[in-house]
Amino acid sequence: MRQPDRISRKQMLALSFVCLFSPIIRRQPGTMVRQAGGAAYLALIPTFAAMMLLLWFMSVLLRTRRPGHGLGEIVLDALGPVFGRAVLAMYAAWFVYYAGFLLRSGADRFVSTIYPDSRPGVFICVTLLLCIPAALGPLKAIARSSVLFRPLLIVVILLAVLSVTADADLYEAMLVTQADLVPALTASLPLIDTISIVTLLTFLEGKVDGPRSAGGYALWLAVLLGLVGALCLATCATLGPTITGRADYPFFLMVRDLSLGSPLERIEAVIIAVWVLPDFILVATLLSMARGTVNLCLSIPFDRGTGLCLSKKHGLLPRGCWPGLVCTGAALAVALTMARQADTLTWYSEVLIPTLNLAMVFLLLPLIFVVGRLRKKI
């Protein structure tokens, strides 16, 4: 008998951690340092408080869900079949669009740092081809990969940070004044927006075993923010706040000329690998959530054992896999047509994508909760 496509709470935490590494490496520490300078690390304090409050809210929202149900089923219960499906369609479109953006931004990272004479379309297609088996397969495969990738990411980041800061004056980099408090508070906003993506992973809660609580995420959040703080301090101590704020990828710039001996003569290659792994996990997870949301929206039955749709098989793929294939094709179209110029991609990364994420998390989720309470469905 096939094992159900279910994951443990520890695997879910690992998946969330690795998924968030992708936008954090892309946006931080540059965005925070541009707003708060060398005091950017102080933004971790209000970020921790705000995220714990958000995670508590999500625990309340999910408290009344039935076994095997995630956020998608809660949306249908709270809003009804018509408006619920409309909102689910919005979330599915957001997952696909964000996956397309990640493919495009990941390709730009390769072009701007390692292969300046290449075209982004090649990297987009290769990355998506690698993601398709994971996106169309069971969630358990992605979760197990995250469990393996998480310690690798932490070790590589800490190794790089300790190497570049061996001769740096961290005490001077940490000096702040009273005037830095307000900029540090402002700098927490983009970080909160970045980490809040984890709330959308609750669409997968129906496949997670074990209780969910805000307190259980406290250690997870502390480790994640600790790594962000280490990145901020390391880049500011090594490059200075001005260069860190202006650079597109300050962390890569910091480690570009770092050598750890012959086995790791070019550590930037290892850093690029660290960038690619979270992109792979996050894109595959987004496409998997988009597929599941479309299935739920259209009431397409799916196998609880494999996570795939129930229907007769034709060749290698079940016929019911068409929602996943459509979502994958749409993400490819978004990536290939998005931001043909690098300057435009910056606008997508710093303005459009954060704004859409804020609307999906901080506007739509509370609205769903309020309507569900008024209809006595939550």
mmCIF file of C-alpha atoms in Angstrom:
data_model
loop_
_atom_site.group_PDB
_atom_site.id
_atom_site.type_symbol
_atom_site.label_atom_id
_atom_site.label_comp_id
_atom_site.label_asym_id
_atom_site.label_seq_id
_atom_site.Cartn_x
_atom_site.Cartn_y
_atom_site.Cartn_z
ATOM 1 C CA MET A 1 0.000 0.000 0.000
ATOM 2 C CA ARG A 2 1.268 3.467 -0.858
ATOM 3 C CA GLN A 3 2.191 5.649 2.069
ATOM 4 C CA PRO A 4 0.113 8.810 2.403
ATOM 5 C CA ASP A 5 1.740 11.961 1.065
ATOM 6 C CA ARG A 6 2.195 13.406 4.524
ATOM 7 C CA ILE A 7 5.128 15.099 6.225
ATOM 8 C CA SER A 8 6.058 15.687 9.838
ATOM 9 C CA ARG A 9 6.079 19.052 11.588
ATOM 10 C CA LYS A 10 9.896 18.978 11.623
ATOM 11 C CA GLN A 11 9.938 18.465 7.864
ATOM 12 C CA MET A 12 7.515 21.360 7.468
ATOM 13 C CA LEU A 13 9.811 23.623 9.479
ATOM 14 C CA ALA A 14 12.773 22.572 7.333
ATOM 15 C CA LEU A 15 10.764 23.236 4.169
ATOM 16 C CA SER A 16 9.761 26.688 5.435
ATOM 17 C CA PHE A 17 13.352 27.507 6.367
ATOM 18 C CA VAL A 18 14.805 26.559 2.987
ATOM 19 C CA CYS A 19 12.006 28.291 1.070
ATOM 20 C CA LEU A 20 12.636 31.569 2.871
ATOM 21 C CA PHE A 21 16.350 31.432 2.114
ATOM 22 C CA SER A 22 15.612 32.225 -1.529
ATOM 23 C CA PRO A 23 14.004 35.676 -1.028
ATOM 24 C CA ILE A 24 16.255 36.484 1.941
ATOM 25 C CA ILE A 25 19.451 35.955 -0.054
ATOM 26 C CA ARG A 26 17.975 37.945 -2.932
ATOM 27 C CA ARG A 27 16.777 40.986 -0.964
ATOM 28 C CA GLN A 28 18.913 41.009 2.182
ATOM 29 C CA PRO A 29 21.048 42.488 3.547
ATOM 30 C CA GLY A 30 21.036 45.133 0.786
ATOM 31 C CA THR A 31 17.451 46.325 1.330
ATOM 32 C CA MET A 32 17.822 46.633 5.090
ATOM 33 C CA VAL A 33 21.195 48.380 4.925
ATOM 34 C CA ARG A 34 19.915 50.930 2.402
ATOM 35 C CA GLN A 35 17.335 52.038 4.948
ATOM 36 C CA ALA A 36 19.195 51.706 8.253
ATOM 37 C CA GLY A 37 22.895 51.643 7.380
ATOM 38 C CA GLY A 38 25.076 49.830 9.886
ATOM 39 C CA ALA A 39 22.169 49.642 12.345
ATOM 40 C CA ALA A 40 20.257 47.241 10.082
ATOM 41 C CA TYR A 41 20.789 44.358 12.505
ATOM 42 C CA LEU A 42 18.558 46.163 15.037
ATOM 43 C CA ALA A 43 15.635 45.546 12.669
ATOM 44 C CA LEU A 44 15.691 41.916 13.802
ATOM 45 C CA ILE A 45 14.025 42.831 17.116
ATOM 46 C CA PRO A 46 10.783 44.338 15.740
ATOM 47 C CA THR A 47 10.800 41.700 12.997
ATOM 48 C CA PHE A 48 10.795 38.901 15.569
ATOM 49 C CA ALA A 49 7.943 40.511 17.494
ATOM 50 C CA ALA A 50 5.850 41.168 14.381
ATOM 51 C CA MET A 51 6.392 37.679 12.954
ATOM 52 C CA MET A 52 5.495 35.959 16.227
ATOM 53 C CA LEU A 53 2.254 37.955 16.234
ATOM 54 C CA LEU A 54 1.569 36.923 12.624
ATOM 55 C CA LEU A 55 2.327 33.262 13.363
ATOM 56 C CA TRP A 56 -0.008 33.398 16.367
ATOM 57 C CA PHE A 57 -2.740 34.777 14.093
ATOM 58 C CA MET A 58 -2.193 31.919 11.642
ATOM 59 C CA SER A 59 -2.451 29.421 14.511
ATOM 60 C CA VAL A 60 -5.808 30.932 15.479
ATOM 61 C CA LEU A 61 -6.969 30.855 11.856
ATOM 62 C CA LEU A 62 -6.055 27.187 11.502
ATOM 63 C CA ARG A 63 -7.280 26.106 14.926
ATOM 64 C CA THR A 64 -10.765 25.086 13.794
ATOM 65 C CA ARG A 65 -9.737 23.267 10.622
ATOM 66 C CA ARG A 66 -10.791 19.693 10.165
ATOM 67 C CA PRO A 67 -8.220 16.872 9.900
ATOM 68 C CA GLY A 68 -6.581 16.798 6.491
ATOM 69 C CA HIS A 69 -7.569 20.366 5.697
ATOM 70 C CA GLY A 70 -5.257 23.302 5.010
ATOM 71 C CA LEU A 71 -5.752 26.968 4.304
ATOM 72 C CA GLY A 72 -7.453 26.249 0.976
ATOM 73 C CA GLU A 73 -10.297 24.351 2.622
ATOM 74 C CA ILE A 74 -10.595 27.088 5.268
ATOM 75 C CA VAL A 75 -11.022 29.667 2.494
ATOM 76 C CA LEU A 76 -13.867 27.642 0.974
ATOM 77 C CA ASP A 77 -15.554 27.193 4.365
ATOM 78 C CA ALA A 78 -15.178 30.851 5.339
ATOM 79 C CA LEU A 79 -16.200 32.481 2.052
ATOM 80 C CA GLY A 80 -18.532 29.901 0.534
ATOM 81 C CA PRO A 81 -18.193 28.021 -2.746
ATOM 82 C CA VAL A 82 -18.410 31.035 -5.100
ATOM 83 C CA PHE A 83 -16.261 33.658 -3.419
ATOM 84 C CA GLY A 84 -14.046 30.960 -1.931
ATOM 85 C CA ARG A 85 -13.151 29.607 -5.366
ATOM 86 C CA ALA A 86 -12.524 33.133 -6.627
ATOM 87 C CA VAL A 87 -10.046 33.753 -3.804
ATOM 88 C CA LEU A 88 -8.416 30.365 -4.377
ATOM 89 C CA ALA A 89 -7.958 31.290 -8.034
ATOM 90 C CA MET A 90 -6.225 34.511 -6.926
ATOM 91 C CA TYR A 91 -3.851 32.577 -4.687
ATOM 92 C CA ALA A 92 -3.111 30.042 -7.431
ATOM 93 C CA ALA A 93 -2.316 32.893 -9.828
ATOM 94 C CA TRP A 94 -0.056 34.462 -7.205
ATOM 95 C CA PHE A 95 1.835 31.218 -6.670
ATOM 96 C CA VAL A 96 2.391 30.847 -10.414
ATOM 97 C CA TYR A 97 3.418 34.480 -10.859
ATOM 98 C CA TYR A 98 5.825 34.362 -7.937
ATOM 99 C CA ALA A 99 7.342 31.121 -9.243
ATOM 100 C CA GLY A 100 7.866 32.804 -12.615
ATOM 101 C CA PHE A 101 9.527 35.768 -10.925
ATOM 102 C CA LEU A 102 11.866 33.472 -8.997
ATOM 103 C CA LEU A 103 12.874 31.728 -12.216
ATOM 104 C CA ARG A 104 13.605 35.083 -13.847
ATOM 105 C CA SER A 105 15.494 36.554 -10.885
ATOM 106 C CA GLY A 106 17.507 33.350 -10.467
ATOM 107 C CA ALA A 107 18.524 33.504 -14.126
ATOM 108 C CA ASP A 108 19.542 37.144 -13.723
ATOM 109 C CA ARG A 109 21.737 36.158 -10.800
ATOM 110 C CA PHE A 110 23.659 33.749 -13.028
ATOM 111 C CA VAL A 111 23.967 36.276 -15.851
ATOM 112 C CA SER A 112 25.085 39.186 -13.666
ATOM 113 C CA THR A 113 27.571 37.281 -11.509
ATOM 114 C CA ILE A 114 29.058 34.367 -13.459
ATOM 115 C CA TYR A 115 27.929 34.238 -17.108
ATOM 116 C CA PRO A 116 27.634 37.877 -18.288
ATOM 117 C CA ASP A 117 27.389 36.957 -21.999
ATOM 118 C CA SER A 118 24.570 34.426 -21.554
ATOM 119 C CA ARG A 119 20.826 34.794 -21.992
ATOM 120 C CA PRO A 120 18.493 34.267 -19.026
ATOM 121 C CA GLY A 121 16.123 32.014 -21.007
ATOM 122 C CA VAL A 122 18.588 29.119 -20.862
ATOM 123 C CA PHE A 123 18.806 29.197 -17.070
ATOM 124 C CA ILE A 124 15.034 29.646 -16.749
ATOM 125 C CA CYS A 125 14.294 26.536 -18.798
ATOM 126 C CA VAL A 126 16.931 24.390 -17.093
ATOM 127 C CA THR A 127 15.775 25.368 -13.604
ATOM 128 C CA LEU A 128 12.142 24.732 -14.436
ATOM 129 C CA LEU A 129 12.913 21.332 -15.954
ATOM 130 C CA LEU A 130 14.613 20.363 -12.697
ATOM 131 C CA CYS A 131 11.597 21.563 -10.705
ATOM 132 C CA ILE A 132 8.897 19.771 -12.721
ATOM 133 C CA PRO A 133 9.350 16.259 -11.214
ATOM 134 C CA ALA A 134 9.266 17.688 -7.682
ATOM 135 C CA ALA A 135 6.326 19.999 -8.403
ATOM 136 C CA LEU A 136 4.209 17.227 -9.944
ATOM 137 C CA GLY A 137 5.245 14.591 -7.414
ATOM 138 C CA PRO A 138 4.397 14.096 -3.744
ATOM 139 C CA LEU A 139 5.193 16.822 -1.220
ATOM 140 C CA LYS A 140 7.192 14.344 0.849
ATOM 141 C CA ALA A 141 10.034 14.407 -1.706
ATOM 142 C CA ILE A 142 10.392 18.200 -1.456
ATOM 143 C CA ALA A 143 10.231 18.090 2.350
ATOM 144 C CA ARG A 144 12.909 15.406 2.615
ATOM 145 C CA SER A 145 15.167 17.411 0.290
ATOM 146 C CA SER A 146 14.701 20.438 2.548
ATOM 147 C CA VAL A 147 15.774 18.428 5.591
ATOM 148 C CA LEU A 148 19.024 17.584 3.777
ATOM 149 C CA PHE A 149 19.593 21.072 2.383
ATOM 150 C CA ARG A 150 18.971 23.043 5.595
ATOM 151 C CA PRO A 151 22.175 22.125 7.501
ATOM 152 C CA LEU A 152 24.175 22.607 4.301
ATOM 153 C CA LEU A 153 22.830 26.136 3.895
ATOM 154 C CA ILE A 154 23.538 27.042 7.511
ATOM 155 C CA VAL A 155 27.087 25.651 7.446
ATOM 156 C CA VAL A 156 28.023 27.371 4.181
ATOM 157 C CA ILE A 157 26.631 30.740 5.276
ATOM 158 C CA LEU A 158 28.332 30.586 8.680
ATOM 159 C CA LEU A 159 31.612 29.417 7.125
ATOM 160 C CA ALA A 160 31.602 32.313 4.691
ATOM 161 C CA VAL A 161 30.643 34.862 7.371
ATOM 162 C CA LEU A 162 33.313 33.667 9.815
ATOM 163 C CA SER A 163 35.958 33.685 7.074
ATOM 164 C CA VAL A 164 35.347 37.227 5.873
ATOM 165 C CA THR A 165 34.965 38.678 9.382
ATOM 166 C CA ALA A 166 38.098 37.066 10.836
ATOM 167 C CA ASP A 167 40.015 40.341 10.533
ATOM 168 C CA ALA A 168 37.064 42.742 10.590
ATOM 169 C CA ASP A 169 36.172 45.044 13.463
ATOM 170 C CA LEU A 170 32.695 43.820 14.357
ATOM 171 C CA TYR A 171 32.517 46.057 17.414
ATOM 172 C CA GLU A 172 32.794 49.150 15.249
ATOM 173 C CA ALA A 173 30.241 47.753 12.817
ATOM 174 C CA MET A 174 27.763 47.285 15.674
ATOM 175 C CA LEU A 175 28.044 50.832 17.035
ATOM 176 C CA VAL A 176 24.730 52.683 16.769
ATOM 177 C CA THR A 177 23.228 55.902 18.066
ATOM 178 C CA GLN A 178 19.761 56.891 19.194
ATOM 179 C CA ALA A 179 19.142 58.396 15.768
ATOM 180 C CA ASP A 180 19.479 54.897 14.222
ATOM 181 C CA LEU A 181 16.414 53.490 16.007
ATOM 182 C CA VAL A 182 13.770 54.863 13.653
ATOM 183 C CA PRO A 183 15.631 53.782 10.452
ATOM 184 C CA ALA A 184 16.099 50.338 12.012
ATOM 185 C CA LEU A 185 12.365 50.117 12.656
ATOM 186 C CA THR A 186 11.703 51.091 9.039
ATOM 187 C CA ALA A 187 14.219 48.514 7.820
ATOM 188 C CA SER A 188 12.225 45.775 9.540
ATOM 189 C CA LEU A 189 9.296 46.252 7.138
ATOM 190 C CA PRO A 190 10.901 44.647 4.041
ATOM 191 C CA LEU A 191 12.222 41.821 6.203
ATOM 192 C CA ILE A 192 8.760 41.198 7.674
ATOM 193 C CA ASP A 193 7.347 41.190 4.166
ATOM 194 C CA THR A 194 9.953 38.647 3.069
ATOM 195 C CA ILE A 195 9.466 36.253 5.972
ATOM 196 C CA SER A 196 5.671 36.554 5.882
ATOM 197 C CA ILE A 197 5.724 34.333 2.785
ATOM 198 C CA VAL A 198 5.861 31.436 5.249
ATOM 199 C CA THR A 199 2.197 32.015 6.095
ATOM 200 C CA LEU A 200 1.182 30.977 2.566
ATOM 201 C CA LEU A 201 2.744 27.570 3.153
ATOM 202 C CA THR A 202 -0.274 26.864 5.353
ATOM 203 C CA PHE A 203 -1.972 25.744 2.133
ATOM 204 C CA LEU A 204 0.045 22.571 2.803
ATOM 205 C CA GLU A 205 -1.119 22.157 6.409
ATOM 206 C CA GLY A 206 -3.553 19.439 5.402
ATOM 207 C CA LYS A 207 -0.564 17.180 4.692
ATOM 208 C CA VAL A 208 1.349 17.940 7.917
ATOM 209 C CA ASP A 209 1.253 15.678 10.967
ATOM 210 C CA GLY A 210 1.635 17.143 14.428
ATOM 211 C CA PRO A 211 0.182 20.188 16.194
ATOM 212 C CA ARG A 212 0.921 23.690 14.983
ATOM 213 C CA SER A 213 1.588 26.506 17.461
ATOM 214 C CA ALA A 214 3.184 29.925 17.314
ATOM 215 C CA GLY A 215 5.525 28.980 20.164
ATOM 216 C CA GLY A 216 6.825 26.031 18.178
ATOM 217 C CA TYR A 217 8.038 28.421 15.510
ATOM 218 C CA ALA A 218 9.964 30.663 17.944
ATOM 219 C CA LEU A 219 13.265 28.753 17.748
ATOM 220 C CA TRP A 220 12.882 28.359 13.978
ATOM 221 C CA LEU A 221 12.400 32.114 13.614
ATOM 222 C CA ALA A 222 15.281 32.943 15.971
ATOM 223 C CA VAL A 223 17.749 30.831 13.949
ATOM 224 C CA LEU A 224 16.553 32.359 10.673
ATOM 225 C CA LEU A 225 16.843 35.930 11.950
ATOM 226 C CA GLY A 226 20.216 35.113 13.501
ATOM 227 C CA LEU A 227 21.558 34.222 10.056
ATOM 228 C CA VAL A 228 20.098 37.422 8.607
ATOM 229 C CA GLY A 229 21.797 39.422 11.358
ATOM 230 C CA ALA A 230 25.094 37.661 10.662
ATOM 231 C CA LEU A 231 24.797 38.569 6.978
ATOM 232 C CA CYS A 232 24.115 42.223 7.834
ATOM 233 C CA LEU A 233 27.042 42.526 10.224
ATOM 234 C CA ALA A 234 29.448 40.661 7.945
ATOM 235 C CA THR A 235 28.688 42.694 4.836
ATOM 236 C CA CYS A 236 28.727 46.016 6.679
ATOM 237 C CA ALA A 237 32.011 45.188 8.441
ATOM 238 C CA THR A 238 33.635 43.994 5.212
ATOM 239 C CA LEU A 239 32.213 46.274 2.505
ATOM 240 C CA GLY A 240 30.825 49.135 4.530
ATOM 241 C CA PRO A 241 27.176 50.262 4.651
ATOM 242 C CA THR A 242 27.439 52.388 1.494
ATOM 243 C CA ILE A 243 28.665 49.623 -0.821
ATOM 244 C CA THR A 244 26.387 47.056 0.824
ATOM 245 C CA GLY A 245 23.353 49.242 0.183
ATOM 246 C CA ARG A 246 24.256 49.930 -3.441
ATOM 247 C CA ALA A 247 25.297 46.421 -4.505
ATOM 248 C CA ASP A 248 22.757 44.170 -6.216
ATOM 249 C CA TYR A 249 24.106 41.063 -4.459
ATOM 250 C CA PRO A 250 26.271 42.282 -1.550
ATOM 251 C CA PHE A 251 26.778 38.835 -0.047
ATOM 252 C CA PHE A 252 28.197 37.467 -3.290
ATOM 253 C CA LEU A 253 30.377 40.575 -3.632
ATOM 254 C CA MET A 254 31.695 39.982 -0.126
ATOM 255 C CA VAL A 255 32.762 36.386 -0.757
ATOM 256 C CA ARG A 256 33.809 36.754 -4.398
ATOM 257 C CA ASP A 257 37.531 36.860 -3.704
ATOM 258 C CA LEU A 258 37.429 34.602 -0.661
ATOM 259 C CA SER A 259 39.570 31.467 -0.767
ATOM 260 C CA LEU A 260 39.605 28.681 1.810
ATOM 261 C CA GLY A 261 42.410 26.625 0.324
ATOM 262 C CA SER A 262 42.607 24.321 -2.674
ATOM 263 C CA PRO A 263 39.409 22.302 -2.001
ATOM 264 C CA LEU A 264 37.382 25.546 -1.995
ATOM 265 C CA GLU A 265 39.610 27.764 -4.096
ATOM 266 C CA ARG A 266 36.542 29.436 -5.593
ATOM 267 C CA ILE A 267 34.018 29.653 -2.805
ATOM 268 C CA GLU A 268 31.698 31.817 -4.923
ATOM 269 C CA ALA A 269 30.789 28.645 -6.810
ATOM 270 C CA VAL A 270 29.643 27.129 -3.513
ATOM 271 C CA ILE A 271 27.658 30.284 -2.748
ATOM 272 C CA ILE A 272 25.913 30.073 -6.115
ATOM 273 C CA ALA A 273 24.966 26.485 -5.277
ATOM 274 C CA VAL A 274 23.537 27.744 -1.976
ATOM 275 C CA TRP A 275 21.465 30.232 -3.976
ATOM 276 C CA VAL A 276 20.216 27.605 -6.433
ATOM 277 C CA LEU A 277 19.020 25.058 -3.854
ATOM 278 C CA PRO A 278 16.475 27.348 -2.118
ATOM 279 C CA ASP A 279 15.223 28.570 -5.516
ATOM 280 C CA PHE A 280 14.639 24.969 -6.571
ATOM 281 C CA ILE A 281 12.756 24.138 -3.373
ATOM 282 C CA LEU A 282 10.654 27.313 -3.365
ATOM 283 C CA VAL A 283 9.690 27.136 -7.060
ATOM 284 C CA ALA A 284 8.754 23.451 -6.741
ATOM 285 C CA THR A 285 6.730 24.184 -3.587
ATOM 286 C CA LEU A 286 4.894 27.118 -5.189
ATOM 287 C CA LEU A 287 3.989 25.071 -8.253
ATOM 288 C CA SER A 288 2.871 22.191 -6.025
ATOM 289 C CA MET A 289 0.641 24.577 -4.033
ATOM 290 C CA ALA A 290 -0.699 26.104 -7.255
ATOM 291 C CA ARG A 291 -1.556 22.628 -8.548
ATOM 292 C CA GLY A 292 -3.303 21.682 -5.305
ATOM 293 C CA THR A 293 -5.196 24.985 -5.172
ATOM 294 C CA VAL A 294 -6.461 24.570 -8.744
ATOM 295 C CA ASN A 295 -7.524 21.004 -7.954
ATOM 296 C CA LEU A 296 -9.436 22.250 -4.926
ATOM 297 C CA CYS A 297 -10.920 25.195 -6.808
ATOM 298 C CA LEU A 298 -12.207 22.970 -9.629
ATOM 299 C CA SER A 299 -13.142 20.093 -7.279
ATOM 300 C CA ILE A 300 -10.778 17.715 -9.063
ATOM 301 C CA PRO A 301 -10.311 14.578 -6.929
ATOM 302 C CA PHE A 302 -6.751 13.652 -6.053
ATOM 303 C CA ASP A 303 -5.037 10.696 -4.463
ATOM 304 C CA ARG A 304 -4.204 11.304 -0.794
ATOM 305 C CA GLY A 305 -1.442 8.715 -1.117
ATOM 306 C CA THR A 306 0.538 10.246 -3.980
ATOM 307 C CA GLY A 307 -0.830 13.769 -4.077
ATOM 308 C CA LEU A 308 -1.665 13.264 -7.779
ATOM 309 C CA CYS A 309 -5.080 13.553 -9.380
ATOM 310 C CA LEU A 310 -7.292 10.491 -9.689
ATOM 311 C CA SER A 311 -7.906 9.417 -13.275
ATOM 312 C CA LYS A 312 -6.840 6.862 -15.829
ATOM 313 C CA LYS A 313 -3.180 6.878 -16.827
ATOM 314 C CA HIS A 314 -2.057 7.764 -20.323
ATOM 315 C CA GLY A 315 1.654 7.177 -20.795
ATOM 316 C CA LEU A 316 3.967 8.415 -18.050
ATOM 317 C CA LEU A 317 1.665 11.024 -16.499
ATOM 318 C CA PRO A 318 -1.845 10.716 -15.091
ATOM 319 C CA ARG A 319 -4.396 12.622 -17.129
ATOM 320 C CA GLY A 320 -5.365 14.515 -14.008
ATOM 321 C CA CYS A 321 -1.935 16.155 -13.855
ATOM 322 C CA TRP A 322 -3.046 18.805 -16.316
ATOM 323 C CA PRO A 323 -3.492 21.518 -13.600
ATOM 324 C CA GLY A 324 0.145 21.105 -12.584
ATOM 325 C CA LEU A 325 1.332 21.174 -16.190
ATOM 326 C CA VAL A 326 -0.746 24.281 -16.922
ATOM 327 C CA CYS A 327 0.653 26.041 -13.838
ATOM 328 C CA THR A 328 4.193 25.079 -14.868
ATOM 329 C CA GLY A 329 3.667 26.391 -18.399
ATOM 330 C CA ALA A 330 2.197 29.625 -17.049
ATOM 331 C CA ALA A 331 5.199 30.122 -14.739
ATOM 332 C CA LEU A 332 7.511 29.609 -17.718
ATOM 333 C CA ALA A 333 5.588 32.189 -19.747
ATOM 334 C CA VAL A 334 5.788 34.690 -16.876
ATOM 335 C CA ALA A 335 9.539 34.164 -16.482
ATOM 336 C CA LEU A 336 10.319 34.490 -20.194
ATOM 337 C CA THR A 337 8.277 37.669 -20.662
ATOM 338 C CA MET A 338 9.152 39.411 -17.393
ATOM 339 C CA ALA A 339 11.639 42.257 -17.084
ATOM 340 C CA ARG A 340 13.798 41.986 -20.177
ATOM 341 C CA GLN A 341 16.009 44.698 -18.674
ATOM 342 C CA ALA A 342 17.863 44.239 -15.371
ATOM 343 C CA ASP A 343 16.731 47.658 -14.097
ATOM 344 C CA THR A 344 13.099 46.666 -14.570
ATOM 345 C CA LEU A 345 13.715 43.446 -12.637
ATOM 346 C CA THR A 346 14.837 45.548 -9.667
ATOM 347 C CA TRP A 347 11.447 47.282 -9.698
ATOM 348 C CA TYR A 348 9.725 43.897 -9.679
ATOM 349 C CA SER A 349 11.888 42.719 -6.765
ATOM 350 C CA GLU A 350 11.670 45.857 -4.642
ATOM 351 C CA VAL A 351 8.171 47.158 -5.414
ATOM 352 C CA LEU A 352 5.722 44.903 -7.247
ATOM 353 C CA ILE A 353 6.402 41.500 -5.666
ATOM 354 C CA PRO A 354 6.543 42.839 -2.061
ATOM 355 C CA THR A 355 3.327 44.823 -2.629
ATOM 356 C CA LEU A 356 1.470 41.795 -3.976
ATOM 357 C CA ASN A 357 2.739 39.652 -1.112
ATOM 358 C CA LEU A 358 1.609 42.238 1.440
ATOM 359 C CA ALA A 359 -1.868 42.196 -0.100
ATOM 360 C CA MET A 360 -2.063 38.395 -0.088
ATOM 361 C CA VAL A 361 -0.858 38.043 3.513
ATOM 362 C CA PHE A 362 -1.813 41.177 5.449
ATOM 363 C CA LEU A 363 -4.990 42.143 3.607
ATOM 364 C CA LEU A 364 -6.618 39.000 2.259
ATOM 365 C CA LEU A 365 -5.929 36.622 5.175
ATOM 366 C CA PRO A 366 -7.445 38.923 7.857
ATOM 367 C CA LEU A 367 -10.421 39.513 5.558
ATOM 368 C CA ILE A 368 -10.954 35.758 5.251
ATOM 369 C CA PHE A 369 -10.743 35.433 9.034
ATOM 370 C CA VAL A 370 -13.264 38.234 9.662
ATOM 371 C CA VAL A 371 -15.771 36.924 7.110
ATOM 372 C CA GLY A 372 -15.387 33.399 8.470
ATOM 373 C CA ARG A 373 -16.071 34.642 11.995
ATOM 374 C CA LEU A 374 -19.129 36.592 10.874
ATOM 375 C CA ARG A 375 -20.464 33.514 9.074
ATOM 376 C CA LYS A 376 -19.522 31.376 12.119
ATOM 377 C CA LYS A 377 -17.398 29.090 9.947
ATOM 378 C CA ILE A 378 -14.090 29.671 11.802
#
